[in-house]
XYZ file of C-alpha atoms in Angstrom:
580
model
C 0.062 -0.006 0.029
C 1.229 3.453 -1.122
C 0.291 6.288 0.862
C 2.434 9.015 -0.300
C 0.096 10.913 -2.201
C -3.233 10.754 -0.279
C -5.398 13.070 -2.247
C -7.789 11.682 -4.737
C -10.681 12.826 -7.044
C -12.568 9.771 -6.088
C -12.568 7.333 -2.878
C -14.307 4.029 -3.115
C -14.887 2.297 0.261
C -15.174 -1.431 -0.417
C -13.692 -3.702 -3.284
C -16.858 -5.730 -3.571
C -19.561 -5.901 -6.509
C -20.249 -2.287 -6.867
C -16.834 -0.945 -5.770
C -14.603 -2.892 -8.164
C -17.174 -1.752 -11.258
C -16.935 1.872 -10.170
C -13.340 1.528 -9.628
C -13.095 0.400 -13.400
C -15.382 2.845 -14.711
C -14.334 5.954 -13.017
C -10.357 5.425 -13.484
C -11.142 4.857 -17.114
C -10.629 8.819 -17.159
C -6.913 9.234 -16.919
C -7.346 12.613 -15.844
C -8.797 11.738 -12.681
C -7.129 9.936 -9.758
C -9.169 7.105 -8.044
C -8.580 5.274 -4.537
C -10.206 1.944 -3.940
C -10.090 0.679 -0.269
C -10.695 -2.962 1.026
C -10.523 -4.128 4.654
C -10.036 -7.345 3.618
C -7.042 -9.243 2.018
C -6.076 -9.862 -1.543
C -8.173 -12.731 -3.605
C -5.395 -14.877 -3.729
C -6.872 -17.638 -1.581
C -7.066 -20.560 -3.854
C -10.824 -21.293 -2.505
C -12.153 -17.994 -3.913
C -11.631 -19.299 -7.397
C -12.878 -22.850 -7.243
C -16.836 -22.657 -7.404
C -17.423 -25.064 -4.502
C -14.836 -22.940 -2.546
C -17.675 -20.938 -0.919
C -18.002 -23.863 1.440
C -14.290 -22.791 2.662
C -14.851 -18.998 2.152
C -18.149 -18.614 4.259
C -17.391 -18.710 8.254
C -13.501 -18.343 7.235
C -11.902 -14.732 8.821
C -9.720 -14.692 5.665
C -12.563 -14.101 3.485
C -15.663 -13.321 5.742
C -16.845 -10.647 8.198
C -17.868 -13.361 10.168
C -21.225 -11.372 11.203
C -24.000 -13.081 13.209
C -27.564 -11.818 13.623
C -28.979 -10.859 16.868
C -31.441 -13.628 18.487
C -34.721 -13.421 16.201
C -38.211 -13.960 17.562
C -39.450 -15.007 14.156
C -36.811 -17.797 14.233
C -37.768 -19.001 17.608
C -34.810 -17.320 19.255
C -32.021 -18.536 17.006
C -29.446 -16.506 15.633
C -28.018 -17.043 12.231
C -24.639 -16.698 10.496
C -24.513 -13.688 8.187
C -21.867 -14.021 5.524
C -20.483 -10.781 4.112
C -17.292 -11.061 1.662
C -14.192 -9.597 3.269
C -11.832 -9.881 0.225
C -11.277 -8.140 -3.345
C -14.515 -8.990 -5.007
C -16.654 -8.915 -1.927
C -19.495 -11.207 -1.560
C -19.239 -11.644 -5.284
C -16.141 -13.840 -4.168
C -17.693 -15.975 -1.621
C -21.667 -15.991 -3.185
C -23.667 -18.612 -4.870
C -22.587 -17.242 -8.241
C -26.474 -17.224 -9.650
C -26.904 -14.529 -12.477
C -30.271 -13.166 -11.872
C -31.923 -9.797 -12.289
C -35.246 -10.050 -10.615
C -38.514 -8.993 -12.296
C -39.466 -5.981 -14.413
C -42.110 -5.019 -12.030
C -39.200 -4.588 -9.174
C -37.739 -1.560 -11.026
C -40.804 -0.148 -12.243
C -42.097 0.037 -8.698
C -38.870 1.579 -7.691
C -39.354 4.275 -10.429
C -42.671 4.760 -8.841
C -41.708 5.398 -5.356
C -38.818 7.600 -6.535
C -40.652 9.412 -9.086
C -37.306 8.938 -11.480
C -38.188 7.017 -14.816
C -34.329 6.630 -14.782
C -35.222 3.385 -12.663
C -37.706 1.643 -14.813
C -37.234 -1.870 -16.139
C -36.709 -0.467 -19.548
C -33.884 1.980 -18.584
C -32.310 -0.499 -16.072
C -31.959 -3.084 -18.919
C -29.063 -1.360 -20.995
C -27.077 -1.021 -17.715
C -27.695 -4.524 -16.915
C -26.382 -5.348 -20.810
C -23.544 -3.014 -20.947
C -21.223 -5.318 -18.627
C -22.729 -8.418 -19.371
C -20.890 -11.182 -21.172
C -23.683 -13.702 -22.060
C -22.557 -16.976 -23.263
C -25.270 -17.494 -25.992
C -24.088 -13.865 -27.269
C -26.114 -10.584 -27.683
C -29.665 -9.919 -28.295
C -32.377 -7.755 -27.270
C -32.180 -8.820 -23.662
C -28.457 -9.712 -23.188
C -25.211 -8.185 -23.706
C -22.073 -9.924 -24.901
C -18.126 -8.909 -25.053
C -17.445 -6.437 -28.293
C -21.074 -5.295 -28.355
C -22.425 -1.867 -27.497
C -25.934 -1.697 -26.006
C -28.037 1.789 -26.324
C -26.345 3.525 -23.292
C -23.132 3.459 -25.528
C -24.298 4.868 -28.729
C -25.113 8.463 -27.732
C -21.634 9.742 -28.302
C -22.500 13.166 -26.978
C -22.307 11.735 -23.470
C -19.133 11.772 -21.692
C -19.600 8.239 -20.021
C -19.655 6.355 -23.397
C -16.861 8.626 -24.728
C -14.545 7.703 -21.804
C -15.261 4.071 -22.091
C -15.600 3.316 -25.540
C -11.879 3.799 -25.940
C -11.351 1.601 -22.918
C -12.716 -1.586 -24.273
C -15.330 -1.477 -21.534
C -18.355 -3.445 -21.473
C -18.968 -7.303 -21.362
C -16.910 -8.011 -18.563
C -19.445 -9.855 -16.324
C -19.360 -13.324 -17.686
C -22.615 -15.360 -17.692
C -22.616 -18.971 -18.538
C -24.642 -22.277 -18.163
C -23.630 -24.672 -15.346
C -21.093 -27.472 -16.373
C -23.065 -30.192 -14.491
C -26.782 -31.960 -14.570
C -28.266 -34.333 -12.038
C -31.162 -36.712 -13.032
C -32.949 -36.064 -9.685
C -32.879 -32.208 -10.544
C -34.220 -32.966 -14.152
C -36.899 -34.915 -12.321
C -37.764 -32.315 -10.211
C -37.995 -29.838 -13.033
C -40.398 -32.134 -14.762
C -42.267 -32.464 -11.306
C -42.610 -28.684 -11.155
C -44.164 -28.576 -14.719
C -46.603 -31.275 -13.828
C -47.550 -28.788 -11.020
C -48.068 -26.027 -13.274
C -44.967 -24.375 -13.242
C -43.637 -23.643 -16.915
C -40.235 -24.332 -17.953
C -38.012 -21.567 -18.838
C -34.874 -21.416 -20.759
C -34.145 -17.746 -19.334
C -34.816 -16.370 -15.786
C -33.446 -12.745 -16.980
C -35.960 -11.650 -19.357
C -38.247 -9.376 -16.960
C -40.543 -12.255 -15.839
C -38.692 -15.101 -14.453
C -41.562 -17.400 -13.918
C -40.790 -20.828 -14.338
C -38.222 -23.677 -13.679
C -34.799 -24.328 -15.069
C -31.365 -24.452 -14.315
C -29.587 -21.248 -13.033
C -27.054 -19.461 -15.281
C -23.941 -18.518 -13.244
C -21.199 -16.029 -13.066
C -18.418 -18.536 -13.910
C -15.744 -18.584 -16.734
C -14.536 -21.922 -17.933
C -15.412 -23.592 -14.590
C -13.906 -20.920 -12.563
C -15.678 -18.613 -10.087
C -15.995 -14.994 -12.094
C -15.772 -12.327 -9.184
C -16.103 -8.745 -9.652
C -12.548 -8.158 -8.936
C -11.436 -10.830 -11.930
C -14.073 -8.661 -14.044
C -13.129 -5.185 -13.530
C -9.928 -5.050 -11.458
C -7.424 -7.197 -13.275
C -5.942 -6.538 -15.542
C -7.584 -3.227 -16.932
C -7.821 -1.478 -13.649
C -4.690 -2.364 -11.952
C -2.520 -1.303 -14.893
C -3.680 2.269 -14.825
C -1.350 4.772 -13.206
C -4.197 6.955 -11.649
C -5.694 4.068 -10.019
C -4.513 3.006 -6.474
C -5.672 0.105 -4.530
C -5.495 -0.381 -0.635
C -6.054 -3.616 0.971
C -6.348 -4.520 4.739
C -7.343 -1.200 5.291
C -10.469 -0.633 7.259
C -12.582 2.833 7.137
C -12.974 3.808 10.427
C -15.057 6.819 9.915
C -15.954 9.483 7.073
C -14.288 12.831 7.299
C -17.145 15.670 7.337
C -16.181 19.191 7.161
C -18.779 22.174 7.383
C -18.232 24.535 4.362
C -18.484 28.310 4.276
C -22.259 28.441 3.128
C -23.170 26.239 5.892
C -23.379 22.906 4.198
C -21.503 19.560 5.328
C -19.200 17.902 2.849
C -17.301 14.621 3.022
C -13.707 15.548 2.354
C -12.063 11.997 2.871
C -11.861 9.126 5.094
C -10.031 7.939 8.061
C -8.427 4.590 7.618
C -6.879 1.820 9.956
C -4.016 -0.248 8.108
C -3.566 -2.253 11.041
C -0.649 -0.498 12.174
C -1.590 3.483 11.951
C -4.306 5.598 10.965
C -4.377 7.401 7.872
C -6.566 9.929 6.172
C -7.131 10.000 2.564
C -8.804 13.193 1.135
C -11.420 13.596 -1.990
C -11.113 17.333 -1.771
C -11.126 18.523 -5.196
C -14.303 20.214 -5.893
C -13.798 21.537 -9.783
C -15.616 19.467 -12.247
C -17.908 16.293 -11.835
C -15.452 14.269 -9.428
C -14.398 14.934 -5.995
C -16.606 12.459 -4.152
C -16.515 9.622 -1.595
C -18.341 6.647 -2.684
C -19.597 4.252 0.054
C -19.920 0.573 -1.025
C -19.366 -1.182 1.987
C -22.408 -3.290 1.350
C -25.821 -3.193 3.432
C -24.134 -4.123 6.547
C -21.103 -2.040 6.286
C -22.193 1.054 4.705
C -24.770 1.998 7.464
C -22.348 1.160 10.148
C -19.908 3.560 8.558
C -22.343 6.021 8.165
C -23.412 5.924 11.847
C -19.716 5.778 13.109
C -19.356 9.304 11.175
C -22.406 10.941 12.776
C -24.818 10.182 10.207
C -27.842 8.211 11.219
C -30.753 8.363 13.979
C -29.681 10.872 16.419
C -30.611 9.193 19.333
C -28.737 6.047 18.588
C -25.868 8.200 17.977
C -25.980 10.163 21.107
C -26.548 6.845 22.926
C -23.063 5.873 21.813
C -21.209 9.189 22.159
C -20.965 10.109 18.569
C -21.534 13.689 17.684
C -24.348 14.044 15.241
C -23.530 15.520 11.909
C -26.910 14.840 10.117
C -29.997 13.295 11.595
C -31.273 10.749 9.278
C -33.483 8.102 10.828
C -33.444 5.866 7.786
C -29.573 4.732 8.066
C -29.653 1.032 9.063
C -33.534 0.779 8.901
C -35.587 -0.831 6.262
C -33.349 -4.062 6.312
C -34.967 -6.751 3.791
C -33.652 -10.102 3.405
C -34.752 -13.385 1.472
C -35.498 -16.153 4.326
C -34.998 -19.708 2.594
C -36.929 -22.707 4.086
C -35.038 -25.966 3.583
C -37.132 -28.932 2.855
C -35.424 -32.190 2.761
C -36.452 -35.175 1.113
C -34.741 -39.089 1.194
C -34.753 -40.485 -2.302
C -34.059 -44.413 -3.228
C -32.479 -45.440 -6.296
C -34.606 -47.256 -9.233
C -33.698 -49.646 -11.840
C -33.034 -46.724 -14.347
C -30.710 -44.754 -12.012
C -26.915 -45.317 -11.264
C -25.757 -45.393 -7.584
C -22.951 -42.994 -8.756
C -24.558 -39.609 -8.985
C -27.915 -40.305 -7.186
C -26.991 -37.450 -4.880
C -23.863 -35.714 -3.604
C -24.557 -37.404 -0.305
C -23.183 -40.650 -1.393
C -21.135 -39.407 -4.345
C -18.704 -37.733 -1.814
C -19.048 -40.194 1.434
C -15.908 -41.839 0.894
C -12.185 -41.008 -0.149
C -12.642 -42.546 -3.570
C -15.801 -40.210 -4.265
C -13.769 -37.276 -3.403
C -11.032 -38.210 -5.272
C -12.997 -38.886 -8.291
C -14.822 -35.663 -7.643
C -11.231 -33.785 -7.620
C -9.930 -35.529 -10.557
C -13.016 -34.633 -12.833
C -12.614 -30.971 -11.924
C -9.136 -31.108 -12.571
C -9.291 -32.651 -15.861
C -12.373 -31.056 -17.185
C -13.492 -28.143 -14.735
C -16.914 -29.968 -14.173
C -18.618 -32.026 -11.888
C -19.520 -30.907 -8.142
C -16.451 -28.981 -7.655
C -17.722 -26.700 -10.489
C -21.247 -26.224 -9.273
C -22.959 -23.220 -7.474
C -24.634 -23.977 -4.154
C -28.077 -24.242 -6.111
C -28.196 -25.653 -9.493
C -32.050 -25.749 -10.612
C -34.192 -22.760 -9.721
C -38.142 -22.190 -10.001
C -40.113 -19.233 -9.476
C -43.869 -19.464 -8.804
C -46.687 -18.068 -6.687
C -47.508 -19.529 -3.132
C -51.040 -19.319 -3.757
C -53.594 -18.512 -6.814
C -54.339 -14.944 -5.451
C -50.833 -13.901 -5.929
C -50.661 -11.511 -8.842
C -47.131 -12.600 -9.783
C -44.168 -14.982 -8.846
C -43.604 -14.383 -5.303
C -41.414 -17.474 -4.238
C -38.362 -18.598 -5.666
C -36.752 -22.418 -5.151
C -33.273 -23.206 -5.099
C -32.995 -26.986 -5.335
C -29.881 -29.070 -4.612
C -29.008 -32.839 -5.078
C -27.655 -32.899 -1.566
C -28.830 -32.648 2.353
C -27.227 -31.363 5.565
C -28.533 -30.369 8.901
C -27.023 -26.957 8.805
C -24.569 -24.774 6.363
C -21.159 -25.891 7.255
C -22.150 -29.329 8.572
C -21.394 -32.491 7.004
C -23.481 -34.083 4.293
C -26.139 -36.435 5.450
C -25.019 -40.324 5.125
C -28.411 -41.166 3.083
C -29.412 -40.007 -0.528
C -31.618 -36.921 -0.557
C -32.166 -33.634 -2.328
C -33.059 -30.395 -0.629
C -35.785 -27.720 -1.847
C -35.418 -24.645 -0.377
C -37.943 -21.876 -0.823
C -37.956 -18.354 -0.114
C -40.507 -15.057 -0.279
C -39.213 -12.883 -2.473
C -40.930 -9.847 -1.350
C -41.248 -10.025 2.552
C -43.011 -7.297 4.416
C -40.733 -7.871 7.602
C -38.346 -5.021 8.109
C -35.256 -5.275 10.385
C -32.232 -2.970 10.995
C -28.497 -2.579 11.333
C -27.413 -0.491 14.383
C -23.791 0.184 15.884
C -23.580 -1.478 19.319
C -20.578 1.109 20.274
C -18.386 3.981 19.163
C -15.437 1.497 18.210
C -15.190 1.027 14.510
C -13.804 -2.540 14.939
C -17.166 -3.775 16.754
C -19.490 -5.540 14.720
C -22.936 -3.732 14.315
C -26.313 -5.580 15.617
C -28.195 -7.197 12.712
C -31.533 -7.449 13.450
C -33.713 -8.896 10.361
C -37.173 -9.621 12.248
C -37.647 -12.265 9.943
C -41.436 -13.639 9.861
C -42.632 -10.531 11.854
C -45.416 -10.200 9.978
C -48.820 -12.203 9.180
C -48.418 -11.883 5.547
C -44.824 -13.464 5.627
C -45.987 -16.219 8.050
C -48.471 -17.312 5.439
C -46.375 -17.017 2.560
C -44.047 -19.353 4.501
C -46.964 -21.909 5.038
C -48.235 -21.633 1.828
C -44.732 -22.295 0.136
C -44.178 -25.639 2.055
C -47.447 -26.577 0.753
C -46.468 -26.078 -2.813
C -43.079 -27.806 -2.207
C -44.980 -30.822 -1.193
C -47.429 -30.558 -4.079
C -44.261 -30.687 -6.630
C -42.619 -33.340 -4.736
C -45.952 -35.440 -4.788
C -45.941 -35.446 -8.945
C -45.162 -38.522 -10.842
C -42.065 -37.334 -12.238
C -40.463 -37.817 -8.948
C -42.263 -41.179 -7.831
C -39.326 -43.294 -9.157
C -37.443 -41.849 -6.407
C -39.649 -42.427 -3.813
C -39.059 -39.256 -2.021
C -39.698 -39.329 1.689
C -40.086 -35.992 3.750
C -37.552 -35.610 6.317
C -37.594 -32.236 7.110
C -40.019 -30.502 8.156
C -42.074 -33.772 8.399
C -45.495 -34.571 7.248
C -46.891 -34.246 10.617
C -46.813 -30.635 10.337
C -49.889 -29.340 8.586
C -51.710 -26.240 9.960
C -50.685 -23.068 9.106
C -49.607 -22.241 12.513
C -47.372 -25.469 12.631
C -45.890 -24.700 9.387
C -44.911 -20.971 10.170
C -43.576 -22.116 13.511
C -41.293 -24.825 11.771
C -40.372 -22.260 9.238
C -38.833 -20.413 12.116
C -36.885 -23.455 13.158
C -35.585 -24.573 10.098
C -35.313 -21.291 7.711
C -32.001 -19.682 7.128
C -30.867 -16.447 5.326
C -30.105 -16.874 1.702
C -27.851 -13.806 2.012
C -29.213 -11.074 0.186
C -29.633 -8.069 2.805
C -30.499 -4.791 1.031
C -32.404 -1.762 2.003
C -30.355 -0.095 4.785
C -29.500 3.209 2.880
C -32.682 3.462 0.713
C -33.360 5.674 -1.951
C -36.489 7.822 -1.679
C -38.247 10.969 -2.449
C -37.241 14.220 -0.784
C -40.704 14.054 1.187
C -39.604 10.550 2.524
C -38.466 10.742 6.106
C -36.735 7.593 5.937
C -34.802 8.057 2.787
C -31.095 8.200 3.390
C -30.166 8.681 -0.649
C -31.942 10.485 -3.336
C -32.612 8.505 -6.746
C -29.121 9.565 -7.825
C -27.730 7.916 -4.533
C -26.429 11.060 -3.163
C -26.757 11.212 0.639
C -29.126 13.712 2.132
C -27.477 16.831 3.553
C -23.892 15.649 2.823
C -22.385 16.984 -0.356
C -19.649 14.777 -1.965
C -21.062 11.524 -0.573
C -23.049 8.720 -2.345
C -24.014 5.280 -1.198
C -23.580 2.472 -4.039
C -24.445 -0.782 -3.201
C -27.544 -3.042 -2.315
C -28.727 -0.873 0.611
C -30.088 1.782 -1.669
C -32.599 -0.601 -2.921
C -36.107 0.737 -1.559
C -37.528 -2.721 -1.966
C -35.772 -6.123 -2.278
C -35.584 -7.534 -5.940
C -37.492 -10.617 -6.788
C -34.463 -12.967 -6.905
C -30.853 -13.020 -6.135
C -29.262 -9.530 -5.525
C -25.603 -9.296 -6.634
C -26.278 -8.567 -10.536
C -28.800 -5.815 -9.723
C -26.045 -4.268 -7.473
C -23.894 -4.350 -10.574
C -26.540 -2.516 -12.527
C -26.914 0.178 -9.659
C -23.123 0.662 -9.854
C -23.308 1.073 -13.755
C -25.727 3.841 -13.183
C -24.024 5.700 -10.621
C -20.581 5.643 -12.761
C -22.455 7.274 -15.818
C -24.024 9.863 -13.182
C -20.542 10.576 -11.236
C -18.970 10.952 -14.716
C -21.547 13.339 -16.083
C -21.566 15.252 -12.491
C -25.144 14.850 -11.847
């Protein structure tokens, strides 16, 4: 780390999903100096790059913040592990690699709430396509390397002018998975028998249907945002600087002659000393601090810096710079309910590969899996945590698909535990649009102390009803003829639980996070007292400061949240370049 010249045009906090893209886009202008700060280490841990390595990255202090939730009443008093990436690439280096945009209605609803048509599906789609490199090539809905969506065609705008000459676009690789399982094919057929249509593409605006997920991988390796946007392009630029093992302790906020407040830099703890980096240039469109520390880290840093609910700040002895009650509020997450079904072989099945449980229960099985990956980059070591997906309605009166399935040819008691000794599959289902709201609140004024994370899962009657209904949908799918040859037997939660009350309570016992926290620094109109940023992601009452990560989502997207965060960052980069 070099700190001889700690003055920059732009400082980006967090080298995760949004931060890596922003670093790439903003440092493309050679006249601007850009600093990217990451609290974690470089992504030189081999398990970051092997797809199944998420098993060794989550819960590992080398790559994970090791957060835990507060005891949650909706989970019957349980606390959950709450993984967040702490390495280059952030959570994109430890997540499930699923490429999912959500539904068009998500973005149209954002635009309605914000009164800003920039956020409609039609206006978000070009920003998805700009960085997408889809294995099938470019078309009306997908981008690919070497193609330029409409966003890049307007030569009068500064953003396309700068990026066109840096070979930007198409960095985010999307591929089909490099494996399949007979039992998952049977589950997909059973889903169609239960009325869920097959779909070849979950990312066309309506993701209703069943099919294998597409993943952010390249030739069998994980494709993180650090690989896509930092190297080699960004790291080779002389105007770009990267600090790792550097945790931001607070933002530097200074009063201006006109009475306003401005973020002029950051204080950083290197593990040995405290260093201040400045973003003080105020000529032109740059001179900003961009907070990209995620839905947990960003509100925590804001609160440590005196920006947040005044009562909470005073409670911990932090001077109030800007009273913003929405900082840390509005936490939303997808809670998945894991149903496990034991299965049996049949005359058409082969013991090898019936499920991963028995495939990996011997040294020879493990060796065979390792050899397949070494030779072909295929097989279980190449797989995302979930392979098959489905989107449908939890009940006929739902106006749109409101639940998502992640189906796996394996089972275990809890994440990080050994696989069961019997063959089984797991059908996890989550409520895409929870009405429960939680919070992220600092526990002390010490930056090294983790905040209190309180998701408040299943705290509304609506969410408990969807939980009960979704478990019944799982049972309906599994009862179809396509799965009969496997003789599926419900192991969890158990057929003895039938009433709404029983199933909602059981959901609290067996459900776990699917790692999609959003909303804690939400966008909103000027008259929304809980809004933290405006529709261009500028923090209320603080000049020179934006939040660019999943925390700005006013409502959670209807699916996995990593790629929507990239779209948000792509929009932010365009606005920053244009000075708006």
